[in-house]
Amino acid sequence: MTRTLGVLMVCLGNICRSPMAEGVLLARLQEAGLGGKVRVDSAATGRSHIGHAPDERAIACAKRHGIDIAAQRARALQADDFDAFDFILCADRTILHDARMRKPRTAHGDVELLLEWSGVGRKDVPDPYYGDARDFEKAFKLVDAAALGVVERIRQGRF
Ligand code: 4NP
């Protein structure tokens, strides 16, 4: 039996970076013929935007890249996510620290920095929330690089 791999994207609000990361990973998996092989979701470490749609600027940015993320709704990272997902990929080092603190001791999910998977030489996806469309574009490019890294790792069977 082959188990479906689970990848959870996590940021502070789940309205900017992680919804774009979720959307672009689903798209890149589909393009690689791996659609349906990986369960992808996203969540927030903060609680301010639970139930909200992605930020309009994130929706517009993803749309410019042919990806529709408008139907996503923000949800909180919860304890059972750490067993429900194999990889919990965090948008920056603050999120990584917070997520690792919340991981139950017995849980198996691997909590990592999203950009570790990207091949770009940086650690954090800068938060575009207080920025403009260019900041969203920069964040999109980074999460796209990470998504391509995830696809590559799956192709190589490195799990
Ligand atoms: P995200 O961006 O973590 O990429 O979804 C943010 C969204 C909202 C806030 C901060 C960052 N906020 O302070 O409300």
PDB file of C-alpha atoms and ligand atoms in Angstrom:
ATOM      1  CA  MET A   1       0.000   0.000   0.000  1.00  0.00           C
ATOM      2  CA  THR A   2       1.397   3.410  -0.881  1.00  0.00           C
ATOM      3  CA  ARG A   3       0.588   6.059   1.646  1.00  0.00           C
ATOM      4  CA  THR A   4      -0.272   9.580   0.518  1.00  0.00           C
ATOM      5  CA  LEU A   5       2.409  12.017   1.552  1.00  0.00           C
ATOM      6  CA  GLY A   6       1.135  15.055   3.467  1.00  0.00           C
ATOM      7  CA  VAL A   7       2.666  18.540   3.274  1.00  0.00           C
ATOM      8  CA  LEU A   8       1.407  21.413   5.423  1.00  0.00           C
ATOM      9  CA  MET A   9       2.495  24.990   4.686  1.00  0.00           C
ATOM     10  CA  VAL A  10       2.531  27.262   7.744  1.00  0.00           C
ATOM     11  CA  CYS A  11       2.837  31.021   8.195  1.00  0.00           C
ATOM     12  CA  LEU A  12       1.585  33.590  10.708  1.00  0.00           C
ATOM     13  CA  GLY A  13      -1.810  34.533   9.275  1.00  0.00           C
ATOM     14  CA  ASN A  14      -2.470  31.817   6.663  1.00  0.00           C
ATOM     15  CA  ILE A  15      -3.669  34.591   4.367  1.00  0.00           C
ATOM     16  CA  CYS A  16      -0.500  35.538   2.406  1.00  0.00           C
ATOM     17  CA  ARG A  17       2.534  33.239   2.217  1.00  0.00           C
ATOM     18  CA  SER A  18       1.160  29.786   3.084  1.00  0.00           C
ATOM     19  CA  PRO A  19      -1.963  30.029   0.869  1.00  0.00           C
ATOM     20  CA  MET A  20       0.287  30.970  -2.069  1.00  0.00           C
ATOM     21  CA  ALA A  21       2.635  28.115  -1.110  1.00  0.00           C
ATOM     22  CA  GLU A  22      -0.278  25.660  -0.949  1.00  0.00           C
ATOM     23  CA  GLY A  23      -1.673  26.830  -4.298  1.00  0.00           C
ATOM     24  CA  VAL A  24       1.630  26.799  -6.124  1.00  0.00           C
ATOM     25  CA  LEU A  25       2.627  23.377  -4.756  1.00  0.00           C
ATOM     26  CA  LEU A  26      -0.686  21.888  -5.906  1.00  0.00           C
ATOM     27  CA  ALA A  27      -0.129  23.437  -9.349  1.00  0.00           C
ATOM     28  CA  ARG A  28       3.483  22.232  -9.663  1.00  0.00           C
ATOM     29  CA  LEU A  29       2.501  18.716  -8.535  1.00  0.00           C
ATOM     30  CA  GLN A  30      -0.255  18.667 -11.137  1.00  0.00           C
ATOM     31  CA  GLU A  31       2.150  19.814 -13.856  1.00  0.00           C
ATOM     32  CA  ALA A  32       4.600  17.091 -12.822  1.00  0.00           C
ATOM     33  CA  GLY A  33       1.923  14.394 -13.095  1.00  0.00           C
ATOM     34  CA  LEU A  34       1.903  13.983  -9.315  1.00  0.00           C
ATOM     35  CA  GLY A  35      -1.537  15.480  -8.703  1.00  0.00           C
ATOM     36  CA  GLY A  36      -3.410  13.454  -6.104  1.00  0.00           C
ATOM     37  CA  LYS A  37      -0.226  11.818  -4.821  1.00  0.00           C
ATOM     38  CA  VAL A  38       0.381  14.438  -2.141  1.00  0.00           C
ATOM     39  CA  ARG A  39      -2.055  15.949   0.342  1.00  0.00           C
ATOM     40  CA  VAL A  40      -1.398  19.671   0.625  1.00  0.00           C
ATOM     41  CA  ASP A  41      -2.873  22.107   3.125  1.00  0.00           C
ATOM     42  CA  SER A  42      -1.892  25.294   4.958  1.00  0.00           C
ATOM     43  CA  ALA A  43      -2.375  26.741   8.438  1.00  0.00           C
ATOM     44  CA  ALA A  44      -1.575  29.697  10.708  1.00  0.00           C
ATOM     45  CA  THR A  45       0.389  29.967  13.933  1.00  0.00           C
ATOM     46  CA  GLY A  46      -1.597  33.158  14.714  1.00  0.00           C
ATOM     47  CA  ARG A  47      -5.315  33.367  15.293  1.00  0.00           C
ATOM     48  CA  SER A  48      -6.183  36.796  13.823  1.00  0.00           C
ATOM     49  CA  HIS A  49      -7.418  35.625  10.436  1.00  0.00           C
ATOM     50  CA  ILE A  50      -9.032  32.247  11.137  1.00  0.00           C
ATOM     51  CA  GLY A  51     -11.843  31.633   8.640  1.00  0.00           C
ATOM     52  CA  HIS A  52     -10.689  34.425   6.340  1.00  0.00           C
ATOM     53  CA  ALA A  53     -10.044  34.143   2.608  1.00  0.00           C
ATOM     54  CA  PRO A  54      -6.487  34.855   1.469  1.00  0.00           C
ATOM     55  CA  ASP A  55      -5.439  38.506   1.303  1.00  0.00           C
ATOM     56  CA  GLU A  56      -6.679  40.140  -1.932  1.00  0.00           C
ATOM     57  CA  ARG A  57      -3.078  40.841  -2.932  1.00  0.00           C
ATOM     58  CA  ALA A  58      -2.141  37.167  -2.509  1.00  0.00           C
ATOM     59  CA  ILE A  59      -5.163  36.132  -4.578  1.00  0.00           C
ATOM     60  CA  ALA A  60      -4.203  38.639  -7.303  1.00  0.00           C
ATOM     61  CA  CYS A  61      -0.551  37.585  -7.269  1.00  0.00           C
ATOM     62  CA  ALA A  62      -1.370  33.883  -7.573  1.00  0.00           C
ATOM     63  CA  LYS A  63      -3.883  34.697 -10.329  1.00  0.00           C
ATOM     64  CA  ARG A  64      -1.159  36.466 -12.325  1.00  0.00           C
ATOM     65  CA  HIS A  65       0.627  33.120 -12.249  1.00  0.00           C
ATOM     66  CA  GLY A  66      -2.474  31.202 -13.331  1.00  0.00           C
ATOM     67  CA  ILE A  67      -3.264  29.849  -9.861  1.00  0.00           C
ATOM     68  CA  ASP A  68      -6.606  30.284  -8.111  1.00  0.00           C
ATOM     69  CA  ILE A  69      -6.347  30.394  -4.303  1.00  0.00           C
ATOM     70  CA  ALA A  70      -9.555  32.367  -3.642  1.00  0.00           C
ATOM     71  CA  ALA A  71     -11.485  29.435  -2.151  1.00  0.00           C
ATOM     72  CA  GLN A  72      -8.934  28.781   0.606  1.00  0.00           C
ATOM     73  CA  ARG A  73      -9.848  29.704   4.197  1.00  0.00           C
ATOM     74  CA  ALA A  74      -7.389  30.317   7.004  1.00  0.00           C
ATOM     75  CA  ARG A  75      -7.229  27.802   9.805  1.00  0.00           C
ATOM     76  CA  ALA A  76      -5.109  27.411  12.927  1.00  0.00           C
ATOM     77  CA  LEU A  77      -2.211  24.987  13.210  1.00  0.00           C
ATOM     78  CA  GLN A  78      -3.343  22.270  15.615  1.00  0.00           C
ATOM     79  CA  ALA A  79      -1.670  19.486  17.584  1.00  0.00           C
ATOM     80  CA  ASP A  80      -2.902  16.644  15.379  1.00  0.00           C
ATOM     81  CA  ASP A  81      -1.395  18.300  12.277  1.00  0.00           C
ATOM     82  CA  PHE A  82       2.001  17.091  13.488  1.00  0.00           C
ATOM     83  CA  ASP A  83       0.930  13.481  12.935  1.00  0.00           C
ATOM     84  CA  ALA A  84      -1.497  14.091  10.075  1.00  0.00           C
ATOM     85  CA  PHE A  85       1.257  15.622   7.887  1.00  0.00           C
ATOM     86  CA  ASP A  86       4.700  14.216   7.114  1.00  0.00           C
ATOM     87  CA  PHE A  87       6.188  17.649   6.533  1.00  0.00           C
ATOM     88  CA  ILE A  88       5.245  20.905   8.210  1.00  0.00           C
ATOM     89  CA  LEU A  89       7.025  23.592   6.181  1.00  0.00           C
ATOM     90  CA  CYS A  90       7.395  26.971   7.866  1.00  0.00           C
ATOM     91  CA  ALA A  91       7.591  30.337   6.078  1.00  0.00           C
ATOM     92  CA  ASP A  92      10.288  31.816   8.344  1.00  0.00           C
ATOM     93  CA  ARG A  93      12.434  31.108  11.387  1.00  0.00           C
ATOM     94  CA  THR A  94       9.948  32.631  13.849  1.00  0.00           C
ATOM     95  CA  ILE A  95       7.213  30.355  12.539  1.00  0.00           C
ATOM     96  CA  LEU A  96       9.623  27.406  12.665  1.00  0.00           C
ATOM     97  CA  HIS A  97      10.418  28.084  16.315  1.00  0.00           C
ATOM     98  CA  ASP A  98       6.755  28.501  17.224  1.00  0.00           C
ATOM     99  CA  ALA A  99       5.692  25.353  15.346  1.00  0.00           C
ATOM    100  CA  ARG A 100       8.466  23.272  16.934  1.00  0.00           C
ATOM    101  CA  MET A 101       7.396  24.448  20.389  1.00  0.00           C
ATOM    102  CA  ARG A 102       3.878  23.242  19.666  1.00  0.00           C
ATOM    103  CA  LYS A 103       4.823  19.867  18.273  1.00  0.00           C
ATOM    104  CA  PRO A 104       3.655  17.115  20.634  1.00  0.00           C
ATOM    105  CA  ARG A 105       6.598  15.016  21.839  1.00  0.00           C
ATOM    106  CA  THR A 106       5.198  11.827  20.328  1.00  0.00           C
ATOM    107  CA  ALA A 107       4.321  13.314  16.916  1.00  0.00           C
ATOM    108  CA  HIS A 108       6.156  12.197  13.782  1.00  0.00           C
ATOM    109  CA  GLY A 109       5.798  15.166  11.404  1.00  0.00           C
ATOM    110  CA  ASP A 110       9.047  16.751  10.298  1.00  0.00           C
ATOM    111  CA  VAL A 111       8.988  20.512  11.004  1.00  0.00           C
ATOM    112  CA  GLU A 112      11.304  22.372   8.617  1.00  0.00           C
ATOM    113  CA  LEU A 113      11.875  25.716   6.960  1.00  0.00           C
ATOM    114  CA  LEU A 114      10.039  25.898   3.627  1.00  0.00           C
ATOM    115  CA  LEU A 115      13.022  27.451   1.866  1.00  0.00           C
ATOM    116  CA  GLU A 116      15.278  24.563   2.887  1.00  0.00           C
ATOM    117  CA  TRP A 117      13.529  22.841   0.004  1.00  0.00           C
ATOM    118  CA  SER A 118      14.041  25.603  -2.515  1.00  0.00           C
ATOM    119  CA  GLY A 119      17.688  25.746  -3.440  1.00  0.00           C
ATOM    120  CA  VAL A 120      17.617  29.538  -2.959  1.00  0.00           C
ATOM    121  CA  GLY A 121      20.276  30.682  -0.540  1.00  0.00           C
ATOM    122  CA  ARG A 122      18.027  32.160   2.117  1.00  0.00           C
ATOM    123  CA  LYS A 123      15.985  31.004   5.048  1.00  0.00           C
ATOM    124  CA  ASP A 124      12.912  33.225   5.395  1.00  0.00           C
ATOM    125  CA  VAL A 125      10.073  34.124   3.053  1.00  0.00           C
ATOM    126  CA  PRO A 126       9.708  37.820   3.989  1.00  0.00           C
ATOM    127  CA  ASP A 127       6.225  38.655   5.199  1.00  0.00           C
ATOM    128  CA  PRO A 128       4.539  40.700   2.427  1.00  0.00           C
ATOM    129  CA  TYR A 129       1.534  41.708   4.568  1.00  0.00           C
ATOM    130  CA  TYR A 130       2.755  45.267   5.223  1.00  0.00           C
ATOM    131  CA  GLY A 131       4.229  45.558   1.724  1.00  0.00           C
ATOM    132  CA  ASP A 132       2.923  45.997  -1.780  1.00  0.00           C
ATOM    133  CA  ALA A 133       2.360  43.914  -4.911  1.00  0.00           C
ATOM    134  CA  ARG A 134       6.120  43.653  -5.489  1.00  0.00           C
ATOM    135  CA  ASP A 135       6.578  42.096  -2.054  1.00  0.00           C
ATOM    136  CA  PHE A 136       3.876  39.550  -2.842  1.00  0.00           C
ATOM    137  CA  GLU A 137       5.617  38.799  -6.122  1.00  0.00           C
ATOM    138  CA  LYS A 138       8.928  38.216  -4.294  1.00  0.00           C
ATOM    139  CA  ALA A 139       7.207  35.932  -1.780  1.00  0.00           C
ATOM    140  CA  PHE A 140       5.502  34.052  -4.607  1.00  0.00           C
ATOM    141  CA  LYS A 141       8.804  33.438  -6.393  1.00  0.00           C
ATOM    142  CA  LEU A 142      10.313  32.036  -3.188  1.00  0.00           C
ATOM    143  CA  VAL A 143       7.404  29.719  -2.412  1.00  0.00           C
ATOM    144  CA  ASP A 144       7.393  28.619  -6.060  1.00  0.00           C
ATOM    145  CA  ALA A 145      11.082  27.686  -5.821  1.00  0.00           C
ATOM    146  CA  ALA A 146      10.275  25.680  -2.692  1.00  0.00           C
ATOM    147  CA  ALA A 147       7.340  23.981  -4.439  1.00  0.00           C
ATOM    148  CA  LEU A 148       9.631  22.927  -7.284  1.00  0.00           C
ATOM    149  CA  GLY A 149      12.048  21.595  -4.650  1.00  0.00           C
ATOM    150  CA  VAL A 150       9.259  19.516  -3.100  1.00  0.00           C
ATOM    151  CA  VAL A 151       8.345  18.103  -6.520  1.00  0.00           C
ATOM    152  CA  GLU A 152      11.992  17.254  -7.178  1.00  0.00           C
ATOM    153  CA  ARG A 153      12.357  15.479  -3.842  1.00  0.00           C
ATOM    154  CA  ILE A 154       9.217  13.456  -4.522  1.00  0.00           C
ATOM    155  CA  ARG A 155      10.484  12.564  -8.001  1.00  0.00           C
ATOM    156  CA  GLN A 156      13.745  11.359  -6.526  1.00  0.00           C
ATOM    157  CA  GLY A 157      11.889   9.433  -3.824  1.00  0.00           C
ATOM    158  CA  ARG A 158      13.803  11.256  -1.102  1.00  0.00           C
ATOM    159  CA  PHE A 159      11.324  10.727   1.671  1.00  0.00           C
TER     160      PHE A 159
HETATM  161  P1  4NP B   1       1.118  35.642   6.416  1.00  0.00           P
HETATM  162  O1  4NP B   1       1.060  37.225   6.515  1.00  0.00           O
HETATM  163  O2  4NP B   1       1.710  35.133   7.698  1.00  0.00           O
HETATM  164  O3  4NP B   1       2.030  35.403   5.250  1.00  0.00           O
HETATM  165  O4  4NP B   1      -0.300  35.172   6.179  1.00  0.00           O
HETATM  166  C1  4NP B   1       0.494  37.933   7.573  1.00  0.00           C
HETATM  167  C2  4NP B   1      -0.858  38.086   7.646  1.00  0.00           C
HETATM  168  C3  4NP B   1      -1.417  38.832   8.660  1.00  0.00           C
HETATM  169  C4  4NP B   1      -0.606  39.412   9.614  1.00  0.00           C
HETATM  170  C5  4NP B   1       0.765  39.251   9.541  1.00  0.00           C
HETATM  171  C6  4NP B   1       1.303  38.502   8.530  1.00  0.00           C
HETATM  172  N1  4NP B   1      -1.165  40.199  10.645  1.00  0.00           N
HETATM  173  O5  4NP B   1      -0.398  40.783  11.429  1.00  0.00           O
HETATM  174  O6  4NP B   1      -2.398  40.294  10.735  1.00  0.00           O
END
